[in-house]
Amino acid sequence: MSKTLFEKIWDAHVVAPETADTPATLYIDLHLVHEVTSPQAFDELRARGIKLRRPERTLATLDHSTPTLPPDATGERPYGTPAAKAQVAQLEKNTSAFGVTLHGWNSANRGIVHVIGPELGATQPGMTIVCGDSHTSTHGAFGALAFGIGTTEVGHVLATQCLLQRKPKTLAIVVDGKLPDGVAAKDLILHIIGVIGINGGTGHVIEYRGAAIEALTMEERMTVCNMSIEAGARAGLIAPDATTFAWLKGRPRAPQGADWDAAVAHWKQLHTDPGAHYDREVHIDAADVVPTVTWGTHPGTAIAMNAPVPAPRNAVDQRAQTYMHSVPGKPMQGTPVNVVFVGSCTNARLSDLRVAARILRGRHIATGIRMLVVPGSEQVRHDAEAEGLHQVFLAAGAEWRLPGCSMCIAMNGDSAKPGELVVSTSNRNFEGRQGKGVRTVLASPATAAASAVAGVIADPREYLKEAAA
Amino acid sequence: MNPVTRITSRTAVLVDENIDTDRIIPARFLTTTTREGLGQRCFNDWRYLADGSDNPEFPLNRPEAKGCAILVAGRNFGCGSSREHAPWALLDYGIKAVLCSEIADIFRNNALKNGLVAIVLTADENRWLLAHPGIELTVDVAGQFIALPDGTRMHFTLEPFARHCLLEGVDQLGYLLQRSDAITRYEHQEHAA
Ligand code: SF4
């Protein structure tokens, strides 16, 4: 029988099938853990006196509560609050007590959980991957079924390596054609969410397909899958192909030697069979996508930056426009900016920093603008510094920080001030996400860098053209 | 989890749509390592003014909303992050059931696992309830209906296992641990393959 990619992965992980009365018991291959959503789960295990079922399938890091400024002369790190420091200490304690590998402060691989999984080659096609974090969907870029879970379920996976799950529905998003020059994967996913809506994927696993998806690099695919949850989807998937295999080859946790060949042979089967059925299908033309930003307080308010902000349809839109100071009939392009943030699991990989640096090289950010560049991992930081990208950012007047979630979630002390407008490469523009009263506009790294130079929301294509010339 | 069979309360209403988990509990309060005490931070940035006093504009601060255990919200409640702190905060704040025409997947799952009854209604039913704040409802988990003051009923469906767990107070981790043999068999077969 023809199966979708999702069904192939699902079926291969069913320990006990679902019935009318009970969900399926689904086996989890890889469990990623960070400091914010795990302490109560470890406590539960401790209270019951149970161990981890498969500690070697569990990988932990520090990213959300961690400061991005270096330690002082005494080695003390500038935590935002004592609670943040205690939370990090708690994960250090839990991982050592339960025998889990932690990429902590002294690891050259510490970083945002969704950046380091792929980087280490821990994320592989065909796997089931979970984490107490909704952007686990990122790992779907490798053809893995990857989704976010709550803390109770984190405890379930720690203890049993399994979850109780109902089978979700499937949604194919077929992106035909070719993305225009200067238009990024971030623009594409914002455009898609603008089309299907913030709840357009609820109850579904999305499979992104089509020529424009196949043409994306691995890092671009991660950007797309990362934001699947912003359309409400459980997960996002892209079938693995030669691009995927080339990216994974030789990574520390990837299979080596003869195992590698066997793995690739297996991974090549992981695609949707001709004639397989999706519950829904949406078609997008890549040629329609232009630099895209948001005007409101959720990612579904994505529009072309030069298109007029729509008239409010109801009190909810009204509230969002009041909060954002976005004006119906006027485009977002040209809106004055206070802060620019390049970072997060959506856009803090090496290619993202390269494109931002390409625009900033030989330029300076506008007067009065604050710009933070926060690499997604120690590895990204290392690679960027080896290329001298940090020099470009510093010379342009931006801050170059240590890896972490930083201003994406603003729980480590990195935040903007009430009323400030932030052009951000992260994934959520909810009210208060980057600090109380802060107005967030989501954008690609190129748009963020161009806006920092212009001091207003700006089209990066002009800057990219000049940089190339 | 303690069994949850029936909830009777007046409703509190938030007509806003897409109330995300950052609004339910802002991220800066997630540095806690326990589940307790989050009710004080529930809807923090909406509920309090800059000086820390209650915001009179926040609907749940109105006197008639005090003590309400049933929350009716505009569509797509709970979108955003997987933080279980959101249902923990709502429960600690005194909310026992959330009624909405669409509820985000992860939030709904987290809520039900903690005994917060997250119920999806039709758009029409939701609209009606949003327009009638403060009426007394009874949510009957066993019968899967909501009883209105005039005796009429709105029917809903919960995922059967989630409903069973609510009614019996099932320990889901205990349930999974009992499947240990099947899990071991799966792991062996996976290695053999
Ligand atoms: S970067 Fe932002 S979205 Fe990604 S894991 Fe961190 S907080 Fe979550």
XYZ file of C-alpha atoms and ligand atoms in Angstrom:
670
model
C 0.000 0.000 0.000
C 1.272 3.515 -0.744
C 2.252 5.422 2.356
C 3.180 8.991 3.129
C 6.550 9.741 4.683
C 4.765 10.440 7.956
C 3.001 7.062 7.920
C 6.253 5.216 7.263
C 7.916 6.773 10.293
C 4.844 6.419 12.485
C 4.292 2.758 11.611
C 7.932 1.911 12.310
C 7.620 3.269 15.862
C 4.368 1.755 17.064
C 4.982 -0.371 20.158
C 1.252 -0.929 20.647
C -1.299 0.271 18.088
C -4.093 2.652 18.973
C -7.591 1.349 19.628
C -10.894 3.145 20.051
C -10.202 3.421 23.779
C -6.468 3.965 23.932
C -3.835 5.944 22.027
C -0.866 4.221 20.415
C 2.281 3.641 22.415
C 4.922 5.304 20.256
C 8.640 4.673 20.637
C 10.918 7.708 20.779
C 14.422 7.439 19.320
C 15.883 10.702 20.556
C 14.892 12.880 23.498
C 16.345 16.382 23.737
C 16.265 18.097 27.102
C 16.857 21.657 28.306
C 16.713 23.412 31.651
C 13.244 24.993 31.482
C 10.844 22.112 30.851
C 12.671 19.265 32.566
C 13.134 19.894 36.330
C 9.617 18.795 37.325
C 9.965 15.671 35.152
C 13.207 14.599 36.822
C 11.546 15.249 40.186
C 8.734 12.891 39.223
C 11.233 10.120 38.479
C 13.003 10.795 41.729
C 9.738 10.688 43.676
C 8.901 7.311 42.153
C 12.409 5.969 42.499
C 12.801 5.193 38.796
C 15.741 5.540 36.444
C 15.934 6.623 32.841
C 15.043 3.771 30.533
C 17.572 4.756 27.833
C 19.900 7.540 29.000
C 21.958 7.150 25.814
C 18.935 8.242 23.777
C 18.703 11.451 25.798
C 20.757 14.558 25.118
C 20.698 17.728 27.202
C 21.887 21.287 26.752
C 21.610 24.719 28.378
C 20.073 27.438 26.232
C 16.934 29.245 27.458
C 17.913 30.756 30.826
C 21.586 31.186 30.042
C 23.290 34.577 29.856
C 24.838 35.529 26.511
C 27.429 37.816 28.065
C 30.722 36.284 29.215
C 31.574 35.517 32.854
C 33.317 38.155 34.955
C 36.925 37.933 36.204
C 35.893 35.544 38.975
C 34.188 33.235 36.486
C 30.699 34.226 37.647
C 28.154 34.291 34.810
C 25.758 37.261 34.642
C 22.485 35.379 35.104
C 19.314 37.427 34.708
C 17.949 36.232 38.046
C 18.949 33.848 40.850
C 16.104 31.575 39.674
C 17.689 31.279 36.226
C 20.985 30.312 37.800
C 19.270 27.761 40.022
C 17.455 26.278 37.046
C 20.718 25.726 35.185
C 22.296 24.203 38.296
C 19.296 21.903 38.595
C 19.804 20.504 35.080
C 23.498 20.014 35.771
C 22.568 18.087 38.890
C 19.801 16.065 37.223
C 21.857 15.033 34.211
C 24.731 13.907 36.359
C 22.462 12.022 38.781
C 20.548 10.276 35.981
C 23.490 9.640 33.637
C 22.490 11.925 30.773
C 25.012 13.604 28.468
C 24.856 17.362 29.001
C 26.384 19.848 26.603
C 26.883 22.362 29.366
C 29.015 25.414 29.898
C 32.269 23.634 29.200
C 31.140 21.876 26.052
C 32.236 23.067 22.610
C 28.821 21.836 21.437
C 26.520 23.739 23.768
C 23.828 25.718 22.021
C 20.138 26.025 21.250
C 18.709 22.537 21.481
C 17.376 22.577 17.894
C 20.668 23.820 16.516
C 22.927 21.284 18.228
C 20.850 18.137 17.538
C 21.415 18.389 13.775
C 24.940 19.763 14.178
C 26.013 16.698 16.148
C 24.335 14.374 13.660
C 22.075 13.161 16.487
C 19.079 14.150 14.353
C 18.683 11.562 11.594
C 16.086 10.663 8.963
C 13.306 8.315 9.999
C 13.715 8.963 13.721
C 11.088 10.004 16.213
C 12.432 12.988 18.163
C 10.798 14.876 21.013
C 11.715 17.709 23.337
C 9.847 19.795 25.861
C 9.830 22.588 23.332
C 7.420 23.317 20.512
C 10.121 24.143 17.956
C 11.253 20.528 17.969
C 9.547 20.580 14.566
C 12.902 21.932 13.290
C 14.343 18.401 13.148
C 11.674 17.434 10.617
C 13.950 19.034 8.014
C 15.871 15.727 8.066
C 12.794 13.578 7.501
C 12.413 12.830 11.219
C 9.047 12.924 12.979
C 9.843 15.561 15.586
C 7.434 17.346 17.885
C 7.166 19.285 21.123
C 5.775 17.813 24.342
C 4.907 19.080 27.810
C 6.788 18.339 30.995
C 4.541 15.420 32.043
C 5.397 13.756 28.750
C 9.073 14.578 29.212
C 8.768 12.402 32.320
C 7.048 9.656 30.305
C 9.889 9.554 27.781
C 12.607 9.675 30.444
C 11.004 6.726 32.209
C 9.744 4.593 29.306
C 11.193 6.013 26.053
C 7.565 6.056 24.880
C 4.592 8.366 24.522
C 0.858 7.791 24.318
C -0.212 9.374 21.050
C -3.157 9.521 18.689
C -2.172 9.509 15.048
C -2.353 13.060 13.666
C -3.688 13.967 10.225
C -1.443 14.855 7.302
C -1.184 18.077 5.324
C 0.940 18.396 2.188
C 2.237 21.883 1.442
C 3.526 21.775 -2.112
C 5.758 24.692 -3.020
C 6.216 24.806 -6.778
C 8.602 26.968 -8.775
C 11.666 28.813 -7.566
C 12.175 31.439 -4.857
C 13.176 34.787 -6.405
C 16.699 36.117 -5.770
C 17.144 37.767 -2.381
C 14.095 35.987 -0.941
C 14.877 33.722 2.012
C 13.480 30.497 3.462
C 12.186 32.660 6.321
C 10.179 34.737 3.863
C 8.760 31.516 2.431
C 7.607 30.082 5.764
C 6.181 33.426 6.904
C 4.328 33.604 3.581
C 2.990 30.049 4.060
C 1.744 30.844 7.582
C 0.181 34.041 6.232
C -1.713 31.892 3.718
C -2.846 28.974 5.917
C -3.161 30.924 9.183
C -1.857 30.483 12.711
C -4.226 27.539 13.237
C -4.094 26.252 9.639
C -2.088 23.187 10.600
C -3.751 22.284 13.928
C -4.089 18.495 14.320
C -1.829 17.855 11.325
C 1.721 16.912 10.483
C 2.870 19.007 7.527
C 5.003 17.544 4.761
C 6.674 20.278 2.685
C 7.208 19.154 -0.903
C 7.791 20.451 -4.373
C 10.631 21.858 -6.440
C 11.195 24.942 -4.271
C 11.566 22.778 -1.143
C 13.933 20.318 -2.822
C 16.111 23.258 -3.874
C 16.576 24.468 -0.260
C 19.807 23.862 1.661
C 19.575 21.924 4.947
C 19.790 25.124 6.971
C 16.957 26.654 4.966
C 14.879 23.497 5.407
C 15.376 23.788 9.172
C 14.088 27.370 9.070
C 10.951 26.201 7.266
C 10.236 23.185 9.492
C 11.025 25.217 12.633
C 7.973 27.404 12.145
C 5.480 24.587 11.420
C 4.222 25.008 14.972
C 3.423 28.662 14.221
C 0.742 27.342 11.889
C -0.450 25.113 14.755
C 0.958 21.905 13.211
C 2.238 19.035 15.352
C 5.320 18.673 13.176
C 6.828 19.556 9.804
C 8.619 17.080 7.558
C 10.792 17.164 4.459
C 11.813 13.923 2.741
C 15.538 13.241 3.078
C 17.594 13.378 -0.112
C 21.176 13.819 -1.318
C 21.283 17.276 0.337
C 20.390 15.687 3.687
C 22.899 12.854 3.403
C 25.730 15.191 2.375
C 25.008 17.445 5.347
C 24.974 14.595 7.867
C 27.997 12.664 6.625
C 30.902 12.645 9.056
C 29.055 14.347 11.921
C 30.002 12.966 15.366
C 26.771 11.072 16.050
C 26.009 10.081 12.466
C 26.608 6.438 11.490
C 30.125 5.786 10.206
C 31.657 3.378 7.656
C 29.524 0.398 6.640
C 26.789 1.587 9.018
C 26.629 4.804 7.063
C 25.992 2.987 3.772
C 23.300 0.859 5.363
C 21.695 3.919 6.906
C 21.629 5.812 3.617
C 20.099 2.806 1.845
C 17.344 2.819 4.469
C 16.898 6.599 4.431
C 16.386 6.526 0.656
C 13.108 4.660 1.257
C 11.814 7.543 3.363
C 9.638 9.423 0.941
C 5.958 9.553 0.207
C 4.979 6.841 -2.271
C 3.212 7.857 -5.478
C -0.525 7.739 -4.925
C -0.306 8.051 -1.116
C -3.098 10.070 0.419
C -2.879 13.250 2.511
C -5.825 14.523 4.504
C -5.286 17.967 2.977
C -3.125 19.590 0.349
C -2.162 23.244 -0.160
C -0.263 24.649 -3.155
C 2.053 27.642 -2.941
C 3.898 29.291 -5.818
C 7.434 30.206 -4.748
C 7.550 32.954 -7.356
C 4.901 34.871 -5.345
C 7.119 35.176 -2.260
C 8.845 38.495 -1.520
C 10.542 39.796 1.657
C 7.873 39.177 4.282
C 7.283 40.598 7.779
C 4.482 40.602 10.352
C 2.177 43.479 11.252
C 0.402 41.953 14.268
C 0.945 39.865 17.388
C 1.035 36.379 15.898
C 2.922 34.880 12.943
C -0.292 34.507 10.933
C -0.159 38.268 10.350
C 2.664 37.867 7.817
C 2.509 40.044 4.710
C 4.840 41.327 2.003
C 6.746 44.198 3.591
C 5.641 46.538 0.819
C 1.976 45.525 0.962
C -0.500 47.663 2.912
C -1.407 46.476 6.417
C -4.977 45.149 6.142
C -7.971 46.901 7.661
C -8.893 45.284 11.004
C -11.594 42.603 10.584
C -12.550 42.587 14.260
C -11.656 43.715 17.774
C -8.828 41.188 17.900
C -7.078 42.735 14.870
C -7.767 46.156 16.309
C -6.071 45.268 19.555
C -3.056 43.877 17.670
C -2.714 47.003 15.539
C -2.984 49.234 18.583
C -0.291 47.208 20.321
C 1.997 47.188 17.269
C 1.200 50.766 16.131
C 0.751 49.276 12.653
C -1.450 51.418 10.436
C -4.051 49.922 8.069
C -3.339 50.900 4.466
C 0.332 51.631 5.167
C 3.078 49.063 4.482
C 5.401 47.888 7.271
C 8.378 48.819 5.113
C 9.710 52.164 6.342
C 8.557 51.675 9.960
C 11.176 53.045 12.423
C 13.109 50.359 14.304
C 14.705 50.417 17.787
C 16.319 47.007 18.120
C 17.424 44.294 15.704
C 17.852 40.705 16.856
C 19.604 38.086 14.732
C 19.360 34.787 16.543
C 17.110 31.853 17.643
C 16.619 28.293 16.446
C 14.910 29.694 13.347
C 17.809 31.774 12.044
C 21.076 31.591 13.987
C 23.024 29.093 11.935
C 26.167 29.927 9.983
C 24.388 30.707 6.705
C 22.080 33.151 8.518
C 25.019 34.981 10.033
C 26.785 35.031 6.675
C 23.921 36.752 4.921
C 23.580 39.313 7.720
C 27.342 39.957 7.566
C 27.202 40.316 3.797
C 24.844 43.253 4.223
C 26.708 44.774 7.170
C 30.221 44.518 5.703
C 31.532 48.053 5.156
C 28.360 49.569 6.607
C 27.265 50.806 10.021
C 23.939 50.340 11.765
C 21.831 53.496 11.979
C 22.232 55.884 14.906
C 20.203 54.931 17.952
C 19.696 51.317 16.852
C 20.768 48.447 19.045
C 21.617 45.201 17.288
C 22.283 41.835 18.902
C 23.782 38.949 16.977
C 23.516 35.701 18.937
C 24.899 32.545 17.328
C 22.801 29.392 17.677
C 25.590 27.270 19.138
C 29.239 27.236 20.177
C 29.985 25.501 16.896
C 28.293 28.292 14.928
C 30.159 30.860 17.026
C 33.447 29.108 16.357
C 32.834 28.860 12.592
C 31.625 32.453 12.349
C 34.673 33.747 14.209
C 36.982 31.657 12.017
C 35.495 33.499 9.023
C 35.776 36.845 10.776
C 32.022 37.453 10.768
C 32.127 38.719 14.348
C 34.527 41.460 13.225
C 32.005 42.539 10.618
C 29.221 42.712 13.213
C 31.350 44.575 15.741
C 32.645 47.037 13.138
C 29.065 47.731 12.084
C 28.143 48.590 15.671
C 26.317 45.366 16.586
C 26.847 43.252 19.719
C 28.296 39.745 19.312
C 27.071 37.433 22.048
C 27.486 33.904 23.379
C 25.044 31.265 22.072
C 21.566 30.847 23.544
C 17.889 31.588 22.986
C 18.450 35.145 24.179
C 15.923 37.698 22.983
C 13.798 35.098 21.192
C 12.129 34.395 24.540
C 13.726 37.067 26.726
C 13.946 34.928 29.838
C 17.702 35.295 30.360
C 17.662 39.066 30.787
C 18.165 39.887 27.073
C 15.102 41.936 26.262
C 13.932 45.180 24.736
C 12.147 48.014 26.533
C 8.381 48.600 26.602
C 7.195 50.187 23.370
C 10.377 49.426 21.433
C 10.078 47.866 18.005
C 12.310 44.861 17.391
C 12.965 43.402 13.963
C 13.658 39.827 14.937
C 14.743 36.692 13.088
C 13.005 34.547 15.718
C 9.655 32.820 15.340
C 7.115 34.436 17.682
C 5.790 37.970 17.744
C 3.347 37.409 20.605
C 2.631 40.303 22.947
C 5.439 40.549 25.479
C 7.490 37.730 23.950
C 10.637 39.891 23.864
C 9.813 41.802 27.048
C 6.704 43.441 28.438
C 5.183 45.874 25.937
C 7.810 45.124 23.275
C 6.638 45.136 19.651
C 8.116 42.313 17.563
C 8.283 42.191 13.769
C 9.404 38.824 12.409
C 11.781 38.878 9.460
C 14.627 37.085 7.696
C 18.286 37.704 8.684
C 18.772 39.745 5.489
C 15.775 41.941 6.256
C 16.948 42.316 9.859
C 20.433 43.435 8.787
C 19.102 45.799 6.125
C 16.686 47.304 8.651
C 19.526 47.839 11.138
C 21.447 49.812 8.532
C 18.425 51.786 7.347
C 16.971 52.373 10.821
C 13.587 51.461 9.368
C 12.153 48.186 8.057
C 13.970 47.845 4.742
C 14.028 45.580 1.686
C 17.304 43.634 1.775
C 17.449 43.094 -1.981
C 18.980 46.503 -2.690
C 21.689 45.905 -0.098
C 22.394 42.401 -1.328
C 22.768 43.675 -4.873
C 25.285 46.319 -3.803
C 27.144 43.841 -1.624
C 27.520 41.547 -4.620
C 28.696 44.343 -6.927
C -4.014 13.162 39.137
C -7.237 13.464 41.114
C -10.400 12.343 39.324
C -12.429 15.078 37.638
C -16.034 14.203 36.967
C -18.119 17.338 37.088
C -17.486 21.083 37.348
C -20.174 23.602 38.189
C -19.355 27.280 38.050
C -20.195 30.605 36.513
C -18.182 31.393 33.402
C -15.474 33.975 32.971
C -15.017 35.123 29.393
C -11.985 36.235 27.362
C -13.243 37.122 23.896
C -9.746 37.555 22.464
C -8.682 35.033 19.845
C -5.296 33.292 19.666
C -4.545 33.728 23.372
C -1.052 32.269 23.303
C 0.949 30.590 26.026
C 3.158 33.671 26.427
C 0.042 35.606 27.429
C -1.110 32.859 29.769
C 2.285 32.791 31.478
C 5.091 35.065 30.257
C 8.412 33.326 29.684
C 10.299 35.231 32.347
C 8.346 33.276 34.973
C 9.453 29.928 33.575
C 12.693 29.851 35.533
C 10.889 27.996 38.301
C 11.816 24.385 39.015
C 8.477 23.456 40.599
C 4.859 23.369 39.437
C 3.464 25.386 42.305
C 2.552 29.001 42.734
C 2.201 29.976 39.088
C -1.384 31.217 39.512
C -0.076 34.545 40.733
C 1.632 34.988 37.347
C -1.247 33.714 35.229
C -1.966 36.333 32.517
C 0.571 38.505 34.353
C 1.177 41.222 31.753
C -2.515 41.591 30.971
C -3.751 41.319 34.503
C -1.538 43.817 36.315
C -0.711 47.442 35.596
C 2.878 48.705 35.571
C 2.664 49.558 39.306
C 1.600 45.993 40.121
C -2.039 46.839 40.820
C -4.906 45.006 39.105
C -5.707 46.173 35.583
C -9.435 47.015 35.592
C -9.519 46.347 31.823
C -8.594 42.696 32.262
C -11.917 40.838 32.136
C -11.009 38.303 34.832
C -10.316 41.146 37.271
C -13.954 42.232 37.260
C -15.767 41.434 40.505
C -18.276 39.166 38.729
C -15.444 37.033 37.314
C -13.921 36.295 40.724
C -14.071 32.666 41.683
C -15.160 31.457 38.244
C -13.728 28.032 37.442
C -14.893 27.825 33.815
C -13.104 29.949 31.233
C -14.640 30.599 27.808
C -12.180 31.976 25.266
C -12.109 33.202 21.667
C -10.901 30.736 19.062
C -7.471 29.106 19.027
C -6.721 29.246 22.731
C -3.286 28.094 23.923
C -1.319 28.466 20.707
C 2.431 28.806 20.942
C 4.831 26.963 23.169
C 4.744 23.553 24.807
C 5.174 24.995 28.313
C 3.077 22.968 30.731
C 3.410 26.005 32.976
C 0.358 27.336 31.096
C -2.136 24.752 32.422
C -0.326 24.715 35.794
C -0.822 28.478 36.024
C -4.495 28.315 35.014
C -5.235 25.536 37.519
C -3.439 27.368 40.296
C -5.391 30.496 39.377
C -8.609 28.528 39.918
C -9.611 27.607 36.359
C -10.796 24.004 36.046
C -12.205 23.967 32.505
C -11.460 25.864 29.291
C -14.158 26.041 26.622
C -13.232 27.189 23.129
C -14.015 26.516 19.465
C -10.371 25.646 18.731
C -7.648 24.721 21.176
C -3.992 24.306 20.195
C -2.826 20.660 20.203
C 0.029 20.757 22.706
C -1.831 22.970 25.161
C -4.906 20.715 25.051
C -2.817 17.649 25.630
C -0.929 19.259 28.522
C -4.165 20.549 30.050
C -5.920 17.177 30.027
C -2.862 15.473 31.506
C -3.173 17.818 34.486
C -6.910 17.578 34.996
C -7.714 20.905 33.336
C -10.723 19.997 31.197
C -10.073 21.486 27.756
C -13.223 21.255 25.668
C -13.677 22.066 21.992
C -17.128 23.383 21.077
C -18.636 24.402 17.749
C -18.068 27.971 16.598
C -21.759 28.744 17.198
C -21.792 27.361 20.713
C -18.615 29.228 21.516
C -19.986 32.482 20.133
C -23.093 32.076 22.272
C -21.108 31.426 25.433
C -18.805 34.372 24.700
C -21.862 36.579 24.445
C -23.261 35.364 27.798
C -20.538 35.796 30.405
C -21.224 34.830 33.994
C -23.879 32.184 33.387
C -23.725 29.084 35.493
C -22.714 25.902 33.681
C -22.145 22.324 34.676
C -19.498 20.442 32.748
C -20.189 16.721 32.942
C -17.114 14.729 31.911
C -18.800 11.312 32.076
C -21.827 12.395 30.049
C -19.747 14.664 27.779
C -22.162 17.541 27.945
C -22.408 21.055 29.312
C -25.684 21.837 31.069
C -26.997 25.389 30.647
C -29.181 27.166 33.229
C -32.324 26.544 31.143
C -31.625 22.820 31.140
C -30.436 22.589 27.517
C -27.189 20.814 26.789
C -24.148 21.320 24.605
C -22.466 18.043 23.735
C -18.757 17.600 23.318
C -16.346 14.752 22.725
C -13.162 14.126 24.613
C -10.526 11.740 23.356
C -11.708 8.488 25.043
C -8.480 7.774 26.893
C -8.155 11.345 28.151
C -11.748 11.155 29.386
C -11.128 7.826 31.093
C -8.024 9.268 32.782
C -9.974 12.301 34.023
C -12.800 10.207 35.416
C -10.616 7.589 37.074
C -7.657 9.794 37.930
C -5.436 7.389 35.965
C -1.710 7.680 36.454
C -0.549 7.727 32.826
C 3.086 7.151 33.642
C 2.049 4.113 35.666
C 0.052 2.912 32.669
C 3.073 3.269 30.373
C 5.382 1.567 32.867
C 3.074 -1.456 32.773
C 3.839 -1.750 29.059
C 7.482 -2.348 29.791
C 7.523 -5.856 28.264
C 6.077 -4.645 24.988
C 8.637 -1.848 24.933
C 11.465 -4.309 25.529
C 10.156 -6.521 22.699
C 10.058 -3.514 20.414
C 13.627 -2.567 21.310
C 14.896 -6.110 20.558
C 13.124 -6.286 17.267
C 14.457 -2.844 16.345
C 17.999 -4.076 16.959
C 17.401 -7.231 14.967
C 16.135 -5.249 11.978
S 15.473 30.006 20.247
Fe 13.435 30.622 20.857
S 12.043 29.230 19.857
Fe 14.079 28.352 19.730
S 14.215 26.962 21.469
Fe 15.016 28.938 22.128
S 13.278 30.016 22.989
Fe 12.460 28.320 21.825
